[in-house]
PDB file of C-alpha atoms in Angstrom:
ATOM      1  CA  MET A   1      45.266 108.397   6.154  1.00  0.00           C
ATOM      2  CA  ALA A   2      44.271 106.784   2.856  1.00  0.00           C
ATOM      3  CA  LEU A   3      40.799 107.067   1.371  1.00  0.00           C
ATOM      4  CA  ASP A   4      39.960 103.419   2.008  1.00  0.00           C
ATOM      5  CA  ARG A   5      40.736 103.849   5.705  1.00  0.00           C
ATOM      6  CA  TRP A   6      38.578 106.939   5.964  1.00  0.00           C
ATOM      7  CA  ILE A   7      35.699 105.012   4.437  1.00  0.00           C
ATOM      8  CA  ALA A   8      36.380 102.108   6.757  1.00  0.00           C
ATOM      9  CA  LEU A   9      36.315 104.452   9.743  1.00  0.00           C
ATOM     10  CA  ILE A  10      32.964 105.877   8.651  1.00  0.00           C
ATOM     11  CA  LEU A  11      31.557 102.389   8.096  1.00  0.00           C
ATOM     12  CA  LEU A  12      32.901 101.326  11.526  1.00  0.00           C
ATOM     13  CA  GLY A  13      30.858 104.095  13.151  1.00  0.00           C
ATOM     14  CA  ILE A  14      27.743 103.138  11.223  1.00  0.00           C
ATOM     15  CA  CYS A  15      28.145  99.426  12.071  1.00  0.00           C
ATOM     16  CA  MET A  16      28.736 100.243  15.741  1.00  0.00           C
ATOM     17  CA  ALA A  17      25.552 102.328  15.883  1.00  0.00           C
ATOM     18  CA  TYR A  18      23.642  99.647  14.015  1.00  0.00           C
ATOM     19  CA  GLY A  19      25.044  96.988  16.342  1.00  0.00           C
ATOM     20  CA  TYR A  20      24.074  98.990  19.401  1.00  0.00           C
ATOM     21  CA  ALA A  21      20.523  99.239  18.060  1.00  0.00           C
ATOM     22  CA  ALA A  22      20.440  95.528  17.260  1.00  0.00           C
ATOM     23  CA  TRP A  23      21.935  94.297  20.559  1.00  0.00           C
ATOM     24  CA  PHE A  24      20.281  96.613  23.027  1.00  0.00           C
ATOM     25  CA  THR A  25      17.237  98.452  21.696  1.00  0.00           C
ATOM     26  CA  MET A  26      15.596  95.840  19.494  1.00  0.00           C
ATOM     27  CA  ASP A  27      15.666  93.052  22.101  1.00  0.00           C
ATOM     28  CA  ALA A  28      14.100  95.232  24.797  1.00  0.00           C
ATOM     29  CA  GLN A  29      10.891  95.521  22.731  1.00  0.00           C
ATOM     30  CA  LEU A  30      10.324  91.761  22.293  1.00  0.00           C
ATOM     31  CA  ALA A  31       7.179  90.193  23.573  1.00  0.00           C
ATOM     32  CA  PRO A  32       7.710  87.750  26.502  1.00  0.00           C
ATOM     33  CA  PHE A  33       6.792  84.667  24.453  1.00  0.00           C
ATOM     34  CA  MET A  34       9.361  85.554  21.783  1.00  0.00           C
ATOM     35  CA  ARG A  35      12.254  85.733  24.259  1.00  0.00           C
ATOM     36  CA  ARG A  36      12.459  81.931  24.328  1.00  0.00           C
ATOM     37  CA  ASN A  37      12.891  81.611  20.531  1.00  0.00           C
ATOM     38  CA  PRO A  38      16.321  80.579  19.320  1.00  0.00           C
ATOM     39  CA  ILE A  39      16.268  83.180  16.529  1.00  0.00           C
ATOM     40  CA  TRP A  40      14.964  86.674  17.216  1.00  0.00           C
ATOM     41  CA  PRO A  41      14.158  89.432  14.747  1.00  0.00           C
ATOM     42  CA  SER A  42      17.418  91.060  15.781  1.00  0.00           C
ATOM     43  CA  THR A  43      19.599  88.022  14.929  1.00  0.00           C
ATOM     44  CA  PHE A  44      20.427  89.010  11.330  1.00  0.00           C
ATOM     45  CA  PRO A  45      21.163  92.668  12.247  1.00  0.00           C
ATOM     46  CA  LYS A  46      23.453  91.405  14.990  1.00  0.00           C
ATOM     47  CA  VAL A  47      25.379  89.203  12.549  1.00  0.00           C
ATOM     48  CA  LEU A  48      25.608  92.048   9.998  1.00  0.00           C
ATOM     49  CA  SER A  49      26.892  94.480  12.603  1.00  0.00           C
ATOM     50  CA  VAL A  50      29.592  92.038  13.857  1.00  0.00           C
ATOM     51  CA  LEU A  51      30.714  91.302  10.278  1.00  0.00           C
ATOM     52  CA  GLY A  52      30.734  94.971   9.373  1.00  0.00           C
ATOM     53  CA  ILE A  53      32.785  95.894  12.459  1.00  0.00           C
ATOM     54  CA  ALA A  54      35.225  93.022  11.705  1.00  0.00           C
ATOM     55  CA  MET A  55      35.702  94.028   8.063  1.00  0.00           C
ATOM     56  CA  SER A  56      36.110  97.729   8.950  1.00  0.00           C
ATOM     57  CA  LEU A  57      38.731  96.903  11.542  1.00  0.00           C
ATOM     58  CA  ILE A  58      40.597  94.709   9.024  1.00  0.00           C
ATOM     59  CA  ILE A  59      40.774  97.641   6.644  1.00  0.00           C
ATOM     60  CA  LEU A  60      41.629 100.142   9.370  1.00  0.00           C
ATOM     61  CA  LEU A  61      44.477  98.036  10.719  1.00  0.00           C
ATOM     62  CA  GLY A  62      45.796  97.388   7.190  1.00  0.00           C
ATOM     63  CA  LEU A  63      45.585  93.616   7.462  1.00  0.00           C
ATOM     64  CA  GLU A  64      44.317  93.313   3.879  1.00  0.00           C
ATOM     65  CA  LYS A  65      47.157  95.367   2.435  1.00  0.00           C
ATOM     66  CA  SER A  66      49.621  93.855   0.099  1.00  0.00           C
ATOM     67  CA  GLU A  67      51.530  95.239  -2.826  1.00  0.00           C
ATOM     68  CA  GLN A  68      49.453  97.157  -5.307  1.00  0.00           C
ATOM     69  CA  LYS A  69      48.793  95.003  -8.326  1.00  0.00           C
ATOM     70  CA  ILE A  70      48.206  96.155 -11.871  1.00  0.00           C
ATOM     71  CA  GLY A  71      44.434  95.692 -11.664  1.00  0.00           C
ATOM     72  CA  ASP A  72      43.998  97.606  -8.387  1.00  0.00           C
ATOM     73  CA  ILE A  73      42.236 100.989  -8.449  1.00  0.00           C
ATOM     74  CA  ASP A  74      44.459 103.949  -7.649  1.00  0.00           C
ATOM     75  CA  TYR A  75      42.276 106.693  -6.187  1.00  0.00           C
ATOM     76  CA  ARG A  76      44.905 109.338  -7.177  1.00  0.00           C
ATOM     77  CA  ARG A  77      44.282 108.527 -10.839  1.00  0.00           C
ATOM     78  CA  LEU A  78      40.481 108.495 -10.914  1.00  0.00           C
ATOM     79  CA  ALA A  79      40.461 110.591 -14.114  1.00  0.00           C
ATOM     80  CA  ASP A  80      42.123 107.695 -16.004  1.00  0.00           C
ATOM     81  CA  TYR A  81      39.118 105.426 -15.422  1.00  0.00           C
ATOM     82  CA  HIS A  82      35.759 105.282 -17.264  1.00  0.00           C
ATOM     83  CA  LEU A  83      33.892 107.591 -14.920  1.00  0.00           C
ATOM     84  CA  GLY A  84      31.469 108.601 -17.664  1.00  0.00           C
ATOM     85  CA  GLN A  85      30.252 105.001 -18.042  1.00  0.00           C
ATOM     86  CA  ALA A  86      29.898 104.610 -14.316  1.00  0.00           C
ATOM     87  CA  LEU A  87      27.929 107.875 -13.962  1.00  0.00           C
ATOM     88  CA  PHE A  88      25.674 106.984 -16.898  1.00  0.00           C
ATOM     89  CA  LEU A  89      24.986 103.597 -15.332  1.00  0.00           C
ATOM     90  CA  LEU A  90      24.122 105.196 -11.992  1.00  0.00           C
ATOM     91  CA  GLY A  91      21.764 107.588 -13.838  1.00  0.00           C
ATOM     92  CA  LEU A  92      20.231 104.686 -15.704  1.00  0.00           C
ATOM     93  CA  MET A  93      19.636 102.850 -12.432  1.00  0.00           C
ATOM     94  CA  ILE A  94      17.803 105.868 -11.063  1.00  0.00           C
ATOM     95  CA  VAL A  95      15.671 106.151 -14.198  1.00  0.00           C
ATOM     96  CA  TYR A  96      14.976 102.399 -13.993  1.00  0.00           C
ATOM     97  CA  ALA A  97      13.795 102.670 -10.401  1.00  0.00           C
ATOM     98  CA  LEU A  98      11.530 105.608 -11.292  1.00  0.00           C
ATOM     99  CA  LEU A  99      10.037 103.916 -14.383  1.00  0.00           C
ATOM    100  CA  LEU A 100       9.521 100.482 -12.811  1.00  0.00           C
ATOM    101  CA  ARG A 101       5.916 101.079 -11.772  1.00  0.00           C
ATOM    102  CA  PRO A 102       4.654 103.401 -14.557  1.00  0.00           C
ATOM    103  CA  ALA A 103       6.307 101.548 -17.436  1.00  0.00           C
ATOM    104  CA  GLY A 104       5.883  97.999 -16.056  1.00  0.00           C
ATOM    105  CA  PHE A 105       8.501  95.433 -15.250  1.00  0.00           C
ATOM    106  CA  LEU A 106       8.949  93.998 -18.759  1.00  0.00           C
ATOM    107  CA  PHE A 107       9.539  97.318 -20.575  1.00  0.00           C
ATOM    108  CA  SER A 108      11.681  99.016 -17.906  1.00  0.00           C
ATOM    109  CA  THR A 109      13.856  95.979 -17.194  1.00  0.00           C
ATOM    110  CA  SER A 110      14.417  95.179 -20.861  1.00  0.00           C
ATOM    111  CA  GLY A 111      15.261  98.821 -21.524  1.00  0.00           C
ATOM    112  CA  PHE A 112      17.624  98.902 -18.583  1.00  0.00           C
ATOM    113  CA  LEU A 113      19.438  95.760 -19.680  1.00  0.00           C
ATOM    114  CA  ILE A 114      19.705  96.908 -23.331  1.00  0.00           C
ATOM    115  CA  LEU A 115      20.848 100.448 -22.506  1.00  0.00           C
ATOM    116  CA  GLY A 116      23.149  99.265 -19.772  1.00  0.00           C
ATOM    117  CA  SER A 117      24.908  96.834 -22.073  1.00  0.00           C
ATOM    118  CA  PHE A 118      25.117  99.544 -24.707  1.00  0.00           C
ATOM    119  CA  ILE A 119      26.745 101.955 -22.237  1.00  0.00           C
ATOM    120  CA  LEU A 120      29.242  99.259 -21.284  1.00  0.00           C
ATOM    121  CA  GLY A 121      30.240  98.809 -24.925  1.00  0.00           C
ATOM    122  CA  GLU A 122      28.142  96.006 -26.403  1.00  0.00           C
ATOM    123  CA  ARG A 123      27.183  96.762 -30.029  1.00  0.00           C
ATOM    124  CA  LYS A 124      25.780  93.446 -31.230  1.00  0.00           C
ATOM    125  CA  TRP A 125      22.104  94.359 -31.159  1.00  0.00           C
ATOM    126  CA  HIS A 126      21.005  90.984 -32.628  1.00  0.00           C
ATOM    127  CA  ILE A 127      22.465  89.345 -29.511  1.00  0.00           C
ATOM    128  CA  MET A 128      21.835  91.999 -26.895  1.00  0.00           C
ATOM    129  CA  VAL A 129      18.108  92.536 -27.412  1.00  0.00           C
ATOM    130  CA  PRO A 130      16.943  88.888 -27.368  1.00  0.00           C
ATOM    131  CA  ILE A 131      19.080  88.063 -24.340  1.00  0.00           C
ATOM    132  CA  ALA A 132      17.712  91.066 -22.437  1.00  0.00           C
ATOM    133  CA  VAL A 133      14.123  90.235 -23.333  1.00  0.00           C
ATOM    134  CA  ILE A 134      14.482  86.549 -22.528  1.00  0.00           C
ATOM    135  CA  ALA A 135      16.173  87.305 -19.193  1.00  0.00           C
ATOM    136  CA  THR A 136      13.488  89.826 -18.301  1.00  0.00           C
ATOM    137  CA  VAL A 137      10.632  87.497 -19.117  1.00  0.00           C
ATOM    138  CA  PHE A 138      12.331  84.639 -17.216  1.00  0.00           C
ATOM    139  CA  VAL A 139      12.822  86.743 -14.086  1.00  0.00           C
ATOM    140  CA  TRP A 140       9.285  88.096 -14.289  1.00  0.00           C
ATOM    141  CA  TYR A 141       7.928  84.488 -14.608  1.00  0.00           C
ATOM    142  CA  LEU A 142       9.931  83.284 -11.647  1.00  0.00           C
ATOM    143  CA  VAL A 143       8.875  86.140  -9.440  1.00  0.00           C
ATOM    144  CA  GLN A 144       5.260  86.259 -10.575  1.00  0.00           C
ATOM    145  CA  GLN A 145       4.372  82.645 -11.050  1.00  0.00           C
ATOM    146  CA  VAL A 146       6.804  80.668  -8.901  1.00  0.00           C
ATOM    147  CA  LEU A 147       7.178  82.949  -5.934  1.00  0.00           C
ATOM    148  CA  GLY A 148       3.667  84.411  -6.251  1.00  0.00           C
ATOM    149  CA  ILE A 149       4.774  88.059  -5.913  1.00  0.00           C
ATOM    150  CA  TYR A 150       2.749  90.341  -8.169  1.00  0.00           C
ATOM    151  CA  MET A 151       4.763  92.612 -10.441  1.00  0.00           C
ATOM    152  CA  ARG A 152       3.010  94.743 -12.942  1.00  0.00           C
ATOM    153  CA  PRO A 153       4.345  93.390 -16.241  1.00  0.00           C
ATOM    154  CA  LEU A 154       3.049  96.099 -18.561  1.00  0.00           C
ATOM    155  CA  PRO A 155       2.239  99.807 -18.230  1.00  0.00           C
ATOM    156  CA  GLY A 156      -1.135 100.630 -16.804  1.00  0.00           C
ATOM    157  CA  PHE A 157      -2.465 102.139 -20.029  1.00  0.00           C
ATOM    158  CA  VAL A 158      -1.701  98.866 -21.921  1.00  0.00           C
ATOM    159  CA  GLY A 159      -3.423  96.654 -19.334  1.00  0.00           C
ATOM    160  CA  GLY A 160      -0.707  95.868 -16.866  1.00  0.00           C
TER     161      GLY A 160
END
């Protein structure tokens, strides 16, 4: 069996367990007054489990298969792809998650965007840095001021 079908089989098991929890165990714990609501806390997990099971079955049954195109990934030739870039990006995401609180949102997100674009091959610093900083400040403003969710903008020792 191909790698994509093994992954689909594993995801099918996970989605079935998740669906069982959503359909049977979550609803049993509802308060009596909530049982008359049209949308329950388990509604979104139910939808996710049904969609996950359907997509896994589509892959398992091979309904999505067609001829392999030039842009498709061939798992037998993984060494031909840019695995170094992907692993560096994964490492950068972990470092970003760890630095988000101590370094503050503005510094860590700007650094993540700048280093991430550098890893992916961008070398125009005069374009890369301003775009990363503007995007970071814009997202921070939307989350902080518009949505009202507090995010520490600066490190604690600077006054964040």
